[in-house]
């Protein structure tokens, strides 16, 4: 008889017990889940009952509200129009109730999803306000701001701004249609034919005619057109303007006299490139920086800066300045009359210096300086000596050319250029270097160097006589394209084309006077011009070296005329002068940068009593 396997039996019993325990645990887990589900079901049932109860109450409120509106509608119809079937009162009541009861966010969601409201209702409401705004004075002021933004816009440009800011071509491109957003048209500027009468109606004070008041005794061919304003009247208006706070900059004076500057020069535009303008600026602005936005036209005429008309205006201006500095005037401020006093401090001017290759020369008032400002008393001494020499020469049998040569040599020996008494009188002592001319002349010279290199790189054949014959992949063609598209120098690009077509065959250099706008565009974007022609160079060639030097030269020039680099102005001017002198050739404006600019700016800082640093880039 086989033996019973006790070990196997014990193992089987253990396995069955473990199986029972595991199944009991699973059963217990299922029972817990059933209990939790039953509990959740009960909670959901109770929540559902609460929601149903709320809905029932809300339905009652809605029914009561609808019934009340219907009752109000019936009463309204009976009181106003008993026989009418118009439901507008009820509809207005419904909308009014919605506006009162609903929040702003709910109204936005509801109205924005309504096509009828957006396309039909809102435009009608909006157009009523739009029509009122377009006829308002606020729109006139906005249009005037657009017309004068960045200088006078002019009729042609303003009409284009008016057109393209308010209209566009329709889908068929047959006619213009109003620009609109969700059927709501954009506000239009005031048309040119309406804005000009408004501008002319603005009181600017007394405007004097140059022809009527300063051209007396002149032939008809010598008379010029232009206008000028009274200095005293204009200063009072400027004081009231700055005190009003309309400029956004607080005026700083600490009960000291208002300081102002006056300067004038010709400009390269107009029929004969001879217009002359005199500008006035208050220096007590809180920023301590002068820009073109703080310059105001005092005199403007289509004449040369040295003509008789300008000389007569200067004499009148000097008399006004002396009277203004001696007197105390009144202006309006916050509805009250306050006393103001003005002091003339600056006369921005050109500087001419000989011996431009002297790298060690300095400019200043000290004994150690090579060049010093000419004082008015010293100028008069030279003038008196010149008059004595002329009287002596007049008694000798010499030709006029010989007499003139002797007078010129005598003035040069005195290290002066003063033959006649300065028209400005003792105000000439307040003349300082005016960086705008230096910047424009330096930019024109740097561009001339760069243009010569570009033509040398292009190596155009003699058969090309017109710029239109230049290949599009030529360096000069790419140079011109970059100038128009990226540098904003379209005027300069057109002048280059005209010069190429007319003057290049005669081997005449480009004669182009840079304006402040041209200089700004050139200094901000000169690397685009250099990058356009640099790929045409061989590595290590002389032309590549010249382009790199020009890049550094323009960079230093940019630092010299940038407001943020005034702290390191002396170093930047010195580096620019040395690069210009050692690689190219020296000129008078280079030495002005080297010596006059740092000294003049330092003098401005010490003379202005509140320690503000002045930048006179916007003088012309």
XYZ file of C-alpha atoms in Angstrom:
620
model
C 0.000 0.000 0.000
C 1.485 3.373 -1.094
C 2.447 5.872 1.565
C 0.266 9.070 1.953
C 2.117 12.254 0.829
C 1.609 14.506 3.802
C 3.842 17.312 2.471
C 1.846 17.654 -0.746
C -1.395 17.698 1.222
C -0.113 20.444 3.527
C 1.012 22.570 0.558
C -2.357 22.185 -1.135
C -4.169 23.171 2.044
C -1.954 26.261 2.385
C -2.595 27.246 -1.233
C -6.350 26.930 -0.788
C -6.294 28.992 2.404
C -4.316 31.775 0.682
C -6.757 31.689 -2.238
C -9.698 32.070 0.114
C -8.011 34.986 1.896
C -7.279 36.717 -1.441
C -10.846 36.250 -2.653
C -12.170 37.593 0.653
C -9.992 40.702 0.240
C -11.282 41.219 -3.304
C -14.823 40.775 -2.118
C -14.247 43.284 0.653
C -12.804 45.779 -1.877
C -15.823 45.326 -4.141
C -18.163 45.833 -1.224
C -16.337 49.081 -0.318
C -16.625 50.314 -3.913
C -20.336 49.496 -3.955
C -20.811 51.416 -0.727
C -18.882 54.421 -2.086
C -20.867 54.336 -5.330
C -24.108 54.191 -3.406
C -23.013 57.134 -1.280
C -21.989 59.133 -4.385
C -25.287 58.253 -6.033
C -27.148 59.595 -3.059
C -25.105 62.819 -3.106
C -25.725 63.277 -6.840
C -29.421 62.642 -6.319
C -29.567 65.288 -3.623
C -27.607 67.760 -5.823
C -29.975 67.057 -8.711
C -32.935 67.749 -6.479
C -31.397 71.062 -5.429
C -30.768 72.035 -9.076
C -34.325 71.100 -10.021
C -35.621 73.185 -7.151
C -33.486 76.159 -8.256
C -34.668 75.769 -11.826
C -38.244 75.621 -10.650
C -37.786 78.833 -8.691
C -35.955 80.476 -11.626
C -38.718 79.447 -14.004
C -41.217 81.035 -11.677
C -39.140 84.250 -11.613
C -38.858 84.268 -15.395
C -42.587 83.657 -15.787
C -43.325 86.401 -13.301
C -40.855 88.750 -15.058
C -42.321 88.026 -18.481
C -45.824 88.498 -17.123
C -44.783 91.786 -15.500
C -43.235 92.985 -18.781
C -46.381 92.019 -20.655
C -48.477 93.875 -18.108
C -46.217 96.921 -18.404
C -46.455 96.697 -22.170
C -50.225 96.577 -21.999
C -50.299 99.547 -19.646
C -47.860 101.474 -21.892
C -49.955 100.783 -24.954
C -53.114 101.819 -23.147
C -51.558 105.065 -21.824
C -49.601 106.177 -24.895
C -51.209 104.564 -27.896
C -54.364 102.720 -26.923
C -55.137 101.645 -30.467
C -51.586 100.821 -31.549
C -50.068 97.366 -31.815
C -46.466 98.668 -31.550
C -44.321 96.490 -29.279
C -41.299 98.855 -29.135
C -41.899 99.844 -25.514
C -41.809 96.226 -24.401
C -38.702 95.547 -26.436
C -36.979 98.576 -24.923
C -38.016 97.367 -21.496
C -36.526 93.940 -22.131
C -33.231 95.451 -23.293
C -33.189 97.890 -20.391
C -33.771 95.043 -17.956
C -30.904 93.107 -19.526
C -28.600 96.114 -19.258
C -29.480 96.611 -15.590
C -29.435 92.990 -14.474
C -26.553 91.594 -16.560
C -22.881 92.212 -15.874
C -20.550 93.855 -18.377
C -18.833 90.570 -19.231
C -22.146 88.840 -19.952
C -23.227 91.717 -22.187
C -19.938 91.582 -24.105
C -20.300 87.845 -24.678
C -23.917 88.138 -25.739
C -23.505 91.169 -28.001
C -20.258 90.093 -29.664
C -21.867 86.846 -30.792
C -24.763 88.689 -32.405
C -24.130 89.361 -36.088
C -27.150 91.651 -36.269
C -25.824 93.823 -33.452
C -22.267 94.017 -34.837
C -23.147 94.598 -38.474
C -26.305 96.692 -38.203
C -26.830 98.160 -34.739
C -23.345 99.145 -33.540
C -22.319 100.965 -36.781
C -25.428 103.176 -36.560
C -24.596 104.149 -32.973
C -20.903 104.605 -33.801
C -21.429 106.718 -36.921
C -23.371 109.331 -34.968
C -20.385 109.869 -32.645
C -17.972 109.582 -35.580
C -19.685 112.387 -37.460
C -19.563 114.594 -34.378
C -15.862 113.862 -33.800
C -14.829 114.492 -37.410
C -16.419 117.945 -37.221
C -14.925 118.729 -33.798
C -11.937 120.878 -32.891
C -10.160 117.827 -31.450
C -9.991 116.340 -34.938
C -8.682 119.644 -36.288
C -5.908 119.636 -33.684
C -5.101 115.997 -34.498
C -4.886 116.853 -38.197
C -2.632 119.837 -37.495
C -0.342 117.553 -35.464
C -0.141 115.168 -38.434
C 0.526 118.056 -40.822
C 3.459 119.339 -38.746
C 4.845 115.995 -37.549
C 8.525 115.732 -38.475
C 8.415 119.166 -40.103
C 5.872 120.682 -42.466
C 4.253 117.862 -44.422
C 3.060 119.883 -47.393
C -0.076 119.610 -49.491
C 0.900 116.619 -51.620
C 2.125 114.457 -48.756
C -0.740 115.400 -46.442
C -3.288 114.469 -49.109
C -1.608 111.079 -49.457
C -1.663 110.555 -45.686
C -5.342 111.526 -45.649
C -6.113 109.088 -48.452
C -4.178 106.031 -47.300
C -5.125 106.382 -43.620
C -8.858 106.419 -44.353
C -9.443 104.719 -47.712
C -8.428 101.668 -49.705
C -9.220 100.160 -53.081
C -12.216 97.864 -53.205
C -11.966 94.230 -54.246
C -12.487 95.130 -57.896
C -9.810 97.843 -57.577
C -12.064 100.289 -59.374
C -12.690 102.873 -56.662
C -11.765 103.780 -53.103
C -13.797 102.720 -50.098
C -13.631 103.701 -46.429
C -11.438 101.658 -44.134
C -13.714 100.043 -41.559
C -13.620 97.473 -38.761
C -16.872 95.526 -38.334
C -18.664 98.092 -40.508
C -17.366 100.917 -38.279
C -15.311 103.337 -40.437
C -12.084 104.835 -39.115
C -12.093 108.552 -38.240
C -10.899 110.675 -41.143
C -8.437 113.516 -40.897
C -9.625 116.965 -41.810
C -9.248 117.515 -45.590
C -6.487 119.825 -46.754
C -8.888 122.468 -48.051
C -10.404 122.738 -44.549
C -7.296 122.436 -42.417
C -5.372 125.251 -44.120
C -7.963 127.950 -43.308
C -7.913 126.701 -39.704
C -4.105 126.913 -39.550
C -4.146 130.396 -41.051
C -6.720 131.470 -38.470
C -4.390 130.557 -35.568
C -2.939 133.704 -34.034
C 0.853 133.691 -34.321
C 1.330 137.265 -33.293
C 2.621 139.952 -35.607
C 4.107 138.608 -38.843
C 6.169 141.226 -40.671
C 6.860 141.132 -44.386
C 10.509 141.250 -45.417
C 9.578 142.842 -48.736
C 7.621 145.677 -47.132
C 9.902 146.500 -44.190
C 13.487 145.492 -45.061
C 13.726 145.982 -48.822
C 13.382 149.758 -48.900
C 15.687 151.517 -51.335
C 16.502 148.303 -53.232
C 15.918 147.607 -56.896
C 13.093 145.273 -57.804
C 15.563 142.550 -58.774
C 17.201 142.742 -55.317
C 13.981 142.549 -53.313
C 13.290 139.210 -51.644
C 10.256 137.509 -50.165
C 10.030 136.335 -46.588
C 8.667 137.011 -43.117
C 9.966 137.658 -39.625
C 8.566 138.062 -36.129
C 9.173 140.497 -33.319
C 11.735 139.007 -30.912
C 10.174 140.403 -27.732
C 6.685 139.214 -28.616
C 7.964 135.772 -29.571
C 9.968 135.325 -26.366
C 6.907 136.108 -24.244
C 4.826 133.584 -26.199
C 7.529 130.933 -25.781
C 7.742 131.604 -22.043
C 3.963 131.198 -21.694
C 4.076 128.071 -23.848
C 6.755 126.348 -21.766
C 5.236 127.435 -18.454
C 1.881 125.942 -19.482
C 3.436 122.455 -19.521
C 2.064 121.640 -22.991
C 5.494 120.464 -24.134
C 5.637 117.655 -21.587
C 8.939 118.959 -20.214
C 9.173 121.098 -17.133
C 11.025 124.358 -17.603
C 13.871 124.908 -15.146
C 14.895 128.369 -14.083
C 14.907 128.611 -10.244
C 13.923 132.289 -10.427
C 16.863 132.998 -12.721
C 16.464 134.796 -16.091
C 15.298 132.736 -19.035
C 18.292 131.998 -21.243
C 17.836 131.869 -24.997
C 19.973 131.462 -28.093
C 19.644 132.882 -31.586
C 21.342 131.588 -34.692
C 21.000 131.850 -38.442
C 22.405 130.295 -41.578
C 21.593 129.363 -45.147
C 20.186 126.002 -46.173
C 20.753 123.801 -49.261
C 17.284 123.894 -50.773
C 15.090 126.170 -52.796
C 15.472 127.479 -56.306
C 19.009 128.840 -55.917
C 20.070 126.994 -52.722
C 20.103 130.362 -50.939
C 17.265 130.465 -48.353
C 18.297 131.937 -45.014
C 16.646 131.346 -41.647
C 17.188 132.629 -38.120
C 15.981 130.463 -35.254
C 15.394 131.079 -31.572
C 15.502 128.565 -28.713
C 14.909 128.687 -24.967
C 17.619 126.844 -23.050
C 15.761 126.393 -19.741
C 14.193 123.114 -20.793
C 14.247 120.415 -18.141
C 15.969 117.820 -20.318
C 18.999 120.056 -20.748
C 19.236 119.001 -24.385
C 18.385 121.126 -27.389
C 16.832 119.437 -30.386
C 15.088 120.606 -33.530
C 11.756 120.399 -31.711
C 12.786 123.335 -29.497
C 13.822 125.625 -32.368
C 11.377 128.248 -33.610
C 11.562 130.305 -36.774
C 12.278 133.965 -36.170
C 13.241 135.036 -39.687
C 12.986 133.337 -43.050
C 13.624 134.685 -46.531
C 14.729 133.474 -49.930
C 18.047 135.300 -49.903
C 21.695 134.801 -49.079
C 22.831 135.104 -45.485
C 25.101 138.031 -46.381
C 22.629 140.129 -48.372
C 21.534 143.638 -47.371
C 18.147 142.432 -46.138
C 19.738 140.077 -43.603
C 22.158 142.784 -42.479
C 19.242 145.109 -41.782
C 17.464 142.378 -39.855
C 20.590 141.736 -37.754
C 20.854 145.406 -36.793
C 17.235 145.389 -35.710
C 17.799 142.103 -33.852
C 20.765 143.483 -31.911
C 18.729 146.467 -30.768
C 15.936 144.161 -29.603
C 18.350 141.891 -27.699
C 19.914 144.813 -25.819
C 16.492 146.200 -24.889
C 15.221 142.771 -23.789
C 18.195 142.072 -21.509
C 17.745 145.426 -19.777
C 13.989 145.187 -19.203
C 11.592 143.035 -17.168
C 8.544 141.781 -19.073
C 5.261 140.177 -18.044
C 3.546 137.043 -19.294
C 0.443 135.070 -18.331
C 0.739 131.961 -16.175
C -2.245 130.192 -14.561
C -4.403 133.243 -15.160
C -1.966 135.624 -13.486
C 0.590 138.112 -14.758
C 4.151 137.187 -13.758
C 7.415 139.024 -14.346
C 10.054 137.387 -16.550
C 13.555 138.401 -17.557
C 15.563 137.057 -20.478
C 19.295 136.661 -20.972
C 21.016 135.992 -24.304
C 23.694 133.301 -23.885
C 24.394 131.421 -27.117
C 25.143 132.261 -30.744
C 25.767 128.986 -32.624
C 28.231 129.712 -35.397
C 30.623 128.213 -37.928
C 34.294 127.898 -37.014
C 37.114 128.344 -39.538
C 40.623 127.252 -38.536
C 43.848 127.386 -40.542
C 46.772 124.923 -40.337
C 44.473 121.909 -40.154
C 47.383 119.438 -40.086
C 48.688 120.579 -36.703
C 47.886 117.513 -34.588
C 49.112 119.073 -31.347
C 47.088 122.290 -31.595
C 44.339 122.983 -29.086
C 41.464 125.442 -28.830
C 40.457 127.303 -25.691
C 40.807 130.443 -23.616
C 43.925 129.371 -21.715
C 47.460 130.576 -22.278
C 48.561 127.086 -23.316
C 45.978 126.855 -26.148
C 47.121 127.319 -29.735
C 43.914 128.982 -30.880
C 41.751 131.243 -28.776
C 38.336 132.822 -29.372
C 38.593 136.320 -30.794
C 37.288 138.817 -28.287
C 35.252 141.745 -29.528
C 37.776 144.278 -28.206
C 40.596 142.528 -30.095
C 38.504 142.502 -33.250
C 37.975 146.270 -32.972
C 41.718 146.831 -32.548
C 42.405 144.951 -35.775
C 39.635 146.855 -37.560
C 41.077 150.211 -36.439
C 44.557 149.234 -37.607
C 43.132 148.078 -40.944
C 41.347 151.415 -41.361
C 44.610 153.268 -40.730
C 46.376 151.071 -43.282
C 43.653 151.706 -45.858
C 43.920 155.444 -45.285
C 47.685 155.245 -45.774
C 47.392 153.120 -48.921
C 44.756 155.422 -50.406
C 47.409 158.130 -50.699
C 49.767 155.859 -52.627
C 49.552 155.297 -56.426
C 48.702 151.579 -56.220
C 46.141 149.480 -58.041
C 43.071 148.222 -56.224
C 44.329 144.626 -56.430
C 47.630 145.588 -54.812
C 45.871 147.520 -52.065
C 43.591 144.561 -51.395
C 46.554 142.195 -51.269
C 48.386 144.397 -48.771
C 45.301 144.663 -46.568
C 44.803 140.897 -46.644
C 48.449 140.244 -45.779
C 48.274 142.734 -42.922
C 45.198 141.005 -41.463
C 46.908 137.618 -41.779
C 49.953 138.944 -39.911
C 47.625 139.929 -37.093
C 46.338 136.329 -37.079
C 42.864 137.610 -37.716
C 40.201 137.697 -40.408
C 38.522 140.879 -39.224
C 38.532 143.597 -41.871
C 35.288 145.290 -40.858
C 33.502 145.797 -37.570
C 31.392 142.706 -36.707
C 27.726 143.335 -37.599
C 26.703 141.514 -34.402
C 28.629 143.900 -32.166
C 29.801 142.583 -28.787
C 27.336 139.684 -29.054
C 29.953 137.983 -31.215
C 31.740 137.044 -27.961
C 28.903 134.585 -27.291
C 29.485 132.682 -30.528
C 30.199 128.973 -30.126
C 30.935 126.176 -32.536
C 27.786 124.751 -34.092
C 28.164 120.957 -34.470
C 25.442 120.554 -37.104
C 27.603 122.000 -39.882
C 30.581 119.934 -38.773
C 28.480 116.792 -38.776
C 27.023 117.489 -42.214
C 30.403 118.378 -43.724
C 32.080 115.344 -42.162
C 29.327 113.007 -43.390
C 29.548 114.485 -46.887
C 33.326 113.978 -46.910
C 33.091 110.395 -45.614
C 30.462 109.596 -48.233
C 32.653 111.127 -50.940
C 35.530 108.836 -49.916
C 33.214 105.838 -49.895
C 31.677 106.698 -53.270
C 35.109 106.987 -54.887
C 36.041 103.549 -53.564
C 32.781 102.079 -54.844
C 33.399 103.434 -58.346
C 36.946 102.117 -58.258
C 35.665 98.705 -57.203
C 32.976 98.753 -59.897
C 35.575 99.436 -62.621
C 32.938 100.521 -65.124
C 33.998 100.650 -68.789
C 34.157 104.002 -70.572
C 31.327 102.927 -72.863
C 28.820 103.376 -70.010
C 27.675 106.980 -70.140
C 24.337 106.748 -68.302
C 23.507 105.179 -64.971
C 20.705 103.197 -66.589
C 23.401 101.286 -68.515
C 25.111 100.095 -65.322
C 24.558 96.328 -64.737
C 22.254 95.544 -61.827
C 24.892 93.282 -60.231
C 27.522 96.015 -60.288
C 28.796 97.293 -56.903
C 27.639 100.850 -57.634
C 24.147 99.600 -58.572
C 23.898 97.619 -55.345
C 25.266 100.623 -53.455
C 22.509 102.848 -54.859
C 19.837 100.213 -54.160
C 20.883 99.894 -50.506
C 20.930 103.669 -50.213
C 17.300 103.906 -51.346
C 15.823 100.845 -49.632
C 17.640 100.586 -46.290
C 19.262 103.950 -45.624
C 16.414 106.305 -46.487
C 18.728 108.409 -48.681
C 16.646 108.530 -51.842
C 17.453 112.223 -52.424
C 21.177 111.507 -52.313
C 20.725 108.476 -54.592
C 18.923 110.599 -57.188
C 21.679 113.211 -57.017
C 24.307 110.497 -57.633
C 22.412 109.356 -60.730
C 22.187 112.919 -62.075
C 25.857 113.522 -61.312
C 26.825 110.279 -63.069
C 24.804 111.163 -66.165
C 26.111 114.747 -66.435
C 29.340 115.289 -64.533
C 31.197 111.998 -64.270
C 32.443 112.184 -67.852
C 34.046 115.520 -66.981
C 35.726 113.887 -63.927
C 34.095 116.315 -61.517
C 33.604 115.197 -57.920
C 30.105 114.897 -56.514
C 29.037 118.232 -55.021
C 26.238 117.525 -52.552
C 25.484 119.406 -49.337
C 24.318 117.026 -46.648
C 21.338 118.086 -44.563
C 20.717 116.976 -40.993
C 18.348 114.298 -42.287
C 20.953 113.000 -44.744
C 23.630 112.886 -42.040
C 21.359 111.012 -39.665
C 20.446 108.447 -42.316
C 24.084 108.005 -43.339
C 25.456 107.593 -39.805
C 22.729 105.152 -38.797
C 23.062 102.946 -41.880
C 26.586 103.352 -43.298
C 27.349 99.653 -42.709
C 24.596 98.678 -45.161
C 26.443 100.634 -47.850
C 29.811 99.100 -47.003
C 28.354 95.588 -46.754
C 26.829 95.973 -50.224
C 30.252 96.345 -51.895
C 32.520 94.425 -49.512
C 31.907 90.983 -51.143
C 33.498 92.288 -54.359
C 36.870 92.755 -52.629
C 39.785 90.395 -52.463
C 40.945 89.447 -49.012
C 43.929 91.542 -47.957
C 43.625 94.040 -50.808
C 44.095 97.781 -50.429
C 40.458 98.426 -51.217
C 39.354 96.072 -48.440
C 41.637 97.918 -46.027
C 40.179 101.257 -47.139
C 36.624 100.012 -46.576
C 37.541 98.855 -43.069
C 39.118 102.229 -42.321
C 36.007 103.992 -43.611
C 33.865 101.797 -41.359
C 35.905 102.799 -38.330
C 35.955 106.442 -39.431
C 32.151 106.539 -39.716
C 31.816 104.774 -36.372
C 33.980 107.389 -34.660
C 32.054 110.147 -36.418
C 28.830 108.620 -35.129
C 30.244 108.630 -31.594
C 31.301 112.267 -31.965
C 27.795 113.453 -32.814
C 25.775 111.095 -30.624
C 24.273 112.553 -27.484
C 25.029 109.494 -25.345
C 28.742 109.682 -26.156
C 29.234 113.249 -24.956
C 30.873 111.871 -21.820
C 33.689 110.509 -24.006
C 33.478 113.250 -26.616
C 37.103 114.374 -26.430
C 38.491 110.868 -27.044
C 36.086 110.163 -29.920
C 36.939 113.467 -31.629
C 40.657 112.799 -31.237
C 40.422 109.312 -32.776
C 38.312 110.604 -35.664
C 40.827 113.359 -36.396
C 43.804 110.984 -36.408
C 42.099 108.448 -38.693
C 41.108 111.238 -41.065
C 44.599 112.743 -41.056
C 46.721 109.589 -41.366
C 44.658 107.647 -43.929
C 42.959 110.330 -45.996
C 43.597 114.068 -45.893
C 42.912 116.701 -43.285
C 40.344 119.479 -43.555
C 39.228 122.390 -41.406
C 36.154 120.622 -40.042
C 38.326 117.708 -38.867
C 40.335 120.047 -36.685
C 37.092 121.607 -35.475
C 36.103 118.152 -34.251
C 39.531 117.676 -32.679
C 39.727 120.979 -30.814
C 36.619 123.151 -30.925
C 33.802 120.700 -30.198
C 35.087 119.350 -26.849
C 36.119 122.820 -25.700
C 32.829 124.403 -26.776
C 30.667 121.744 -25.123
C 32.686 122.038 -21.933
C 32.247 125.804 -22.064
C 28.481 125.404 -22.522
C 28.327 123.188 -19.452
C 30.208 125.694 -17.304
C 28.292 128.731 -18.552
C 24.778 127.371 -18.090
C 24.187 127.966 -14.395
C 22.215 124.791 -13.638
C 24.910 122.519 -15.085
C 22.921 121.154 -18.015
C 24.801 119.814 -20.987
C 23.620 121.378 -24.225
C 23.563 119.772 -27.640
C 23.032 122.248 -30.459
C 22.600 119.742 -33.308
C 19.205 121.165 -34.158
C 20.251 124.747 -34.643
C 19.540 124.817 -38.389
